[in-house]
Amino acid sequence: MVKKRSGTRQGNKRPDDDDLVNIIFTWSLEDVMNQNLFVDEVNVIPDRFVGLKSYLEAFRAPLLEEMRAEMSSNLETLPNGSSAKHIQSLVGVPAGVRKCPLYRVTISGYRGACAPCIGDIVVLTKTMPRRPSDLASKGADSYCLAHVKEIVTRRSFIIRASKKIEDENSYAFAASLLAFIPYARIWRCLDYDYALKRNPPLVMDVAGVAVQNTSSMGSSSHRVNGGTDELVSRLPAFGLNESQAGAIQSCVSAMQGSGGSSSTSRFSLIWGPPGTGKTKTISVLLLLLMTTSTNRSRYRVLTCAPTNTAISQVASRLLALRKQHSAAVGGGCHGDLLLFGNKEKMGIDGDLKEIFLDNRVKILRKCLSPATGWKQCLRSLEAFLCFPSVLRLQYAAACGETGLQESSFVRSKFHDIFQKLSRCFHTIMAHIPKSVILEKNYKNIVLLTTILENFSKLLGKSTPRSEVLADILLREKDPDGSDGRVEYSELIANLRQSKTQILGVIRALLLGMKLPVTSFHLKIKKFCLQSASLIFCTVSGSAKLHGQNMDLLLIDEAAQLKECESLVPLQVSGLKHAVLIGDECQLPATVKSKAADSALLGRSLFERLTILGHQKHLLNMQYRMHPSISIFPNLSFYDQRILDGPNVIQVRHERSFLKGAMFGPYSFINIENGREDHHGRSKRNMAEVTAIKKILYGLYQACVGTGEGVSVGVICPYAAQVEAIHSVIGDASARRPLDVRVNSVDGFQGSEEDIIILSTVRSNSTGAIGFLSNRRRANVALTRARHCLWVLGDAATLLGSGSVWGELVRDAVDRRCFYDWDGGASLLRAARWCGQEYQVAGGAAEPSTAPAFDTSLGVPGLSGGADICDALASLQLA
């Protein structure tokens, strides 16, 4: 039995992550490896609940079981030594008031080893086990679980150990077993006492709890002024189709009614099948919400996605859309937008730098600093104009023995102050929203900049006595212009007038501008978060918004999230409405535990709301796939509800990369003599690897011949097949201008390429295809191609599987898109079409010169091509 956590929290205090760590520390490694540890506690998560407590508790045991399964999976990799790090030293550190055993661990830099991530659950071991069971069998003395509390250096970190370590030299290796932080954030949201205190309306609705007086929760309640009419009038500028425009109108209408007590009024679902432009739809919705007037100054929107890559793509699309329609949306500064997360995983560059939180804090730090910031610059300018005695002392110090003229000093001093102030103003207007600066201050900044530019021009004018210009600033009294020249008298009058205007605007800004004056990193970070009206982050990262008030939540790829993961952003304060965008016909969240999967831990909130009868708005026009590619998924997964967009039915969308019907827009290529083989715990099919290698070589030669780049995705359901293909095609740079990407089905979700080559791998006499039979996985694999989709597989095995892949083979036969692999003879014809010289050896096409990647690997037993009737006759059904 798992020990229950002890102790209770008082008031509205956030749950402590140590509560969950304490539970994990009660597990032995034998418990971690025990698939039945929670067998009596994990129950199927129901569709409906009687209240908030039953709703939250339904996820706790399955989540613990999933954590156990992930730790067990990582434990199994320990014997190969790739994940374990050699401990160089382990030293105790004072625990302070917490009285828990803390140690500083330093690892060796062997093979570039670095510290685990902060928050990780790690295991310290005395020896490197030959198998995971070795650790468990040797007892608790052979290992120690620990929680990484702090990263000190690249190879040094502080841990909280599950027990006191008597001999600090006893442990030789450390390995991460669990990325703890994402689980900890979910666990906090499952704390009933804390959730009851916060009373988040969206979560209460999902749990079946009636919510009253929602306007008192979080930020002040308001609706979009002008309703859908204002938005409808602006939609035509974005070139949306009817379903996309309808989805946006539906969301806005639902948001207007979000003050009701029904959960259906608080959630909008947008169903976005592959290539239907859901990202564009999201971007237009966000852009319109940013620029639509409300009953108050701003409408705050939190936009989330499952991964750093996914959320950065959404942010990039919005930035591009705003730039494209800058006139229609009235421009806007970058300060309205804010993105935060893992910089490396997001690939922060270009415009994304302008909205990335860490970069913005760095930019604003100098501008808000007490020593160099906007307020200091204004005061310096005020002192320059009002305190001639100070200016004279500065002039005397600068003059020295150089004989510097007063007028030159004044111009130089003014220019320096003006440049610093201009830089501050430019940063403020670019990175702080106008709604935060306030309209009157914004206008005064523009006015002051204009006046200062004119003042600079006046100071630069030549006069018979140029040094007298400095008297206006260096003397207690202004010069009288007694030389009698009219133009000189006018110049003095203009300088006096500008000086008065400048001082007036300076004093107005010093009184009116409420921007922070600080160089403290955390204060500037908090200010940036409070200032932005649209925040982008991962679903897990939204936990960092504790204390921020948002109005609307938008979750992209919502069907890829566990429902309990969605609770993290759903508990952000102030939310009145949520828009979930996803497609439950594509891959769900990954669940490693079979027990947790059976308990429906992987089911998303998007799916559950759908099951409960919540209406989904379908985006029904796809703009990605050639019609020949879209036919089968449209029929098999979407009941023929998806239309082909005008761009894909045009002749120019049909592109021929290799000559021959086998390499048309859509084909099933039967490799009947190949056989799957086990490679570790995975599978591969070397006959398909060889065929793919030859196809890629043909494409490479075609690209070289035409000089045009082509993107190719090679999708394999098994990791061993991915590895095998990588090993035979070699260095990616050698294939240019052919851009080849090889990955698993899961790794391709959300991506698209010109050509997709799909290797099904499975080839056996029983029709067994394992997890390949998953319809969602098949849907993802079959909907990534823009121009060509070539499916490689053993038709007999797939037909005998009784799965969607059997349907695909029959469809290919019916549509006359079924071909037997001919060992490369078709590629010989394709190569000749490209104008290349070849030598034929052993029935395979070989180049007369060295290729970018070798094609010498043979495919024994493959016969020449057959027509469709012969192919049908040759199928051996299981």
Tab-separated table of N, CA, C and O in Angstrom, residues 85 102-107 113-122 146-160 174 176 178 181:
chain	number	residue	atom	x	y	z
A	85	LYS	N	24.854	8.823	-14.758
A	85	LYS	CA	25.985	9.747	-14.663
A	85	LYS	C	26.858	9.343	-13.469
A	85	LYS	O	26.336	9.030	-12.396
A	102	LEU	N	19.805	17.157	2.784
A	102	LEU	CA	20.188	17.789	1.524
A	102	LEU	C	21.654	17.474	1.228
A	102	LEU	O	22.494	17.472	2.148
A	103	TYR	N	21.945	17.269	-0.048
A	103	TYR	CA	23.321	16.939	-0.445
A	103	TYR	C	23.631	17.637	-1.759
A	103	TYR	O	22.750	17.831	-2.604
A	104	ARG	N	24.901	17.982	-1.886
A	104	ARG	CA	25.379	18.529	-3.157
A	104	ARG	C	26.082	17.408	-3.921
A	104	ARG	O	27.043	16.822	-3.432
A	105	VAL	N	25.575	17.166	-5.136
A	105	VAL	CA	26.123	16.104	-5.972
A	105	VAL	C	26.876	16.742	-7.134
A	105	VAL	O	26.369	17.642	-7.796
A	106	THR	N	28.074	16.274	-7.366
A	106	THR	CA	28.859	16.698	-8.525
A	106	THR	C	29.143	15.468	-9.367
A	106	THR	O	29.605	14.446	-8.836
A	107	ILE	N	28.840	15.565	-10.654
A	107	ILE	CA	29.079	14.425	-11.541
A	107	ILE	C	30.279	14.709	-12.434
A	107	ILE	O	30.658	15.855	-12.657
A	113	ALA	N	28.498	14.701	-19.953
A	113	ALA	CA	27.404	14.560	-18.991
A	113	ALA	C	27.144	15.880	-18.284
A	113	ALA	O	28.061	16.636	-17.967
A	114	CYS	N	25.862	16.161	-18.030
A	114	CYS	CA	25.499	17.379	-17.315
A	114	CYS	C	24.429	17.044	-16.285
A	114	CYS	O	23.846	15.954	-16.290
A	115	ALA	N	24.170	17.980	-15.404
A	115	ALA	CA	23.237	17.769	-14.302
A	115	ALA	C	21.840	17.482	-14.827
A	115	ALA	O	21.464	17.932	-15.921
A	116	PRO	N	21.042	16.738	-14.088
A	116	PRO	CA	19.644	16.537	-14.478
A	116	PRO	C	18.876	17.845	-14.381
A	116	PRO	O	19.417	18.864	-13.929
A	117	CYS	N	17.633	17.840	-14.809
A	117	CYS	CA	16.805	19.053	-14.756
A	117	CYS	C	16.325	19.291	-13.331
A	117	CYS	O	16.126	18.349	-12.557
A	118	ILE	N	16.110	20.552	-13.014
A	118	ILE	CA	15.592	20.879	-11.692
A	118	ILE	C	14.221	20.229	-11.511
A	118	ILE	O	13.403	20.191	-12.421
A	119	GLY	N	14.003	19.663	-10.338
A	119	GLY	CA	12.744	18.998	-10.055
A	119	GLY	C	12.747	17.516	-10.333
A	119	GLY	O	11.850	16.789	-9.878
A	120	ASP	N	13.709	17.003	-11.088
A	120	ASP	CA	13.721	15.580	-11.445
A	120	ASP	C	13.782	14.690	-10.205
A	120	ASP	O	14.415	15.038	-9.198
A	121	ILE	N	13.119	13.539	-10.306
A	121	ILE	CA	13.325	12.474	-9.330
A	121	ILE	C	14.461	11.604	-9.859
A	121	ILE	O	14.402	11.115	-10.996
A	122	VAL	N	15.509	11.455	-9.076
A	122	VAL	CA	16.680	10.690	-9.518
A	122	VAL	C	16.909	9.517	-8.570
A	122	VAL	O	16.403	9.499	-7.442
A	146	ALA	N	15.947	10.473	-4.780
A	146	ALA	CA	16.215	11.866	-4.408
A	146	ALA	C	15.459	12.806	-5.336
A	146	ALA	O	15.052	12.429	-6.438
A	147	HIS	N	15.278	14.023	-4.853
A	147	HIS	CA	14.574	15.060	-5.602
A	147	HIS	C	15.535	16.222	-5.844
A	147	HIS	O	16.117	16.755	-4.886
A	148	VAL	N	15.741	16.605	-7.114
A	148	VAL	CA	16.667	17.691	-7.438
A	148	VAL	C	16.030	19.028	-7.067
A	148	VAL	O	15.028	19.443	-7.661
A	149	LYS	N	16.600	19.714	-6.100
A	149	LYS	CA	16.043	20.976	-5.601
A	149	LYS	C	16.637	22.202	-6.291
A	149	LYS	O	15.973	23.231	-6.417
A	150	GLU	N	17.886	22.091	-6.730
A	150	GLU	CA	18.562	23.277	-7.285
A	150	GLU	C	19.707	22.838	-8.194
A	150	GLU	O	20.382	21.842	-7.909
A	151	ILE	N	19.895	23.573	-9.299
A	151	ILE	CA	21.044	23.346	-10.181
A	151	ILE	C	22.088	24.401	-9.848
A	151	ILE	O	21.831	25.604	-9.958
A	152	VAL	N	23.270	23.959	-9.413
A	152	VAL	CA	24.325	24.885	-9.002
A	152	VAL	C	25.202	25.256	-10.196
A	152	VAL	O	25.399	26.428	-10.502
A	153	THR	N	25.728	24.246	-10.864
A	153	THR	CA	26.521	24.452	-12.077
A	153	THR	C	26.077	23.407	-13.094
A	153	THR	O	25.159	22.623	-12.842
A	154	ARG	N	26.769	23.379	-14.209
A	154	ARG	CA	26.407	22.425	-15.258
A	154	ARG	C	26.551	20.981	-14.785
A	154	ARG	O	25.844	20.091	-15.259
A	155	ARG	N	27.432	20.741	-13.831
A	155	ARG	CA	27.667	19.372	-13.361
A	155	ARG	C	27.448	19.217	-11.862
A	155	ARG	O	27.859	18.225	-11.270
A	156	SER	N	26.786	20.202	-11.255
A	156	SER	CA	26.589	20.148	-9.809
A	156	SER	C	25.159	20.548	-9.464
A	156	SER	O	24.620	21.502	-10.039
A	157	PHE	N	24.547	19.828	-8.514
A	157	PHE	CA	23.161	20.104	-8.163
A	157	PHE	C	22.883	19.688	-6.719
A	157	PHE	O	23.609	18.868	-6.142
A	158	ILE	N	21.843	20.273	-6.137
A	158	ILE	CA	21.441	19.986	-4.766
A	158	ILE	C	20.253	19.041	-4.793
A	158	ILE	O	19.300	19.254	-5.540
A	159	ILE	N	20.313	17.986	-3.983
A	159	ILE	CA	19.211	17.036	-3.907
A	159	ILE	C	18.651	16.965	-2.485
A	159	ILE	O	19.365	17.213	-1.502
A	160	ARG	N	17.382	16.653	-2.412
A	160	ARG	CA	16.785	16.223	-1.150
A	160	ARG	C	16.672	14.707	-1.228
A	160	ARG	O	16.008	14.172	-2.113
A	174	ALA	N	24.219	8.303	-10.694
A	174	ALA	CA	22.938	9.008	-10.544
A	174	ALA	C	22.227	9.002	-11.896
A	174	ALA	O	22.856	9.208	-12.941
A	176	SER	N	18.245	10.033	-13.822
A	176	SER	CA	16.888	10.587	-13.710
A	176	SER	C	15.857	9.511	-13.999
A	176	SER	O	15.972	8.758	-14.972
A	178	LEU	N	12.287	10.471	-13.408
A	178	LEU	CA	11.006	11.127	-13.632
A	178	LEU	C	11.182	12.631	-13.806
A	178	LEU	O	11.856	13.270	-12.992
A	181	ILE	N	8.305	18.034	-12.546
A	181	ILE	CA	7.580	19.307	-12.496
A	181	ILE	C	6.215	19.260	-13.184
A	181	ILE	O	5.224	19.737	-12.617
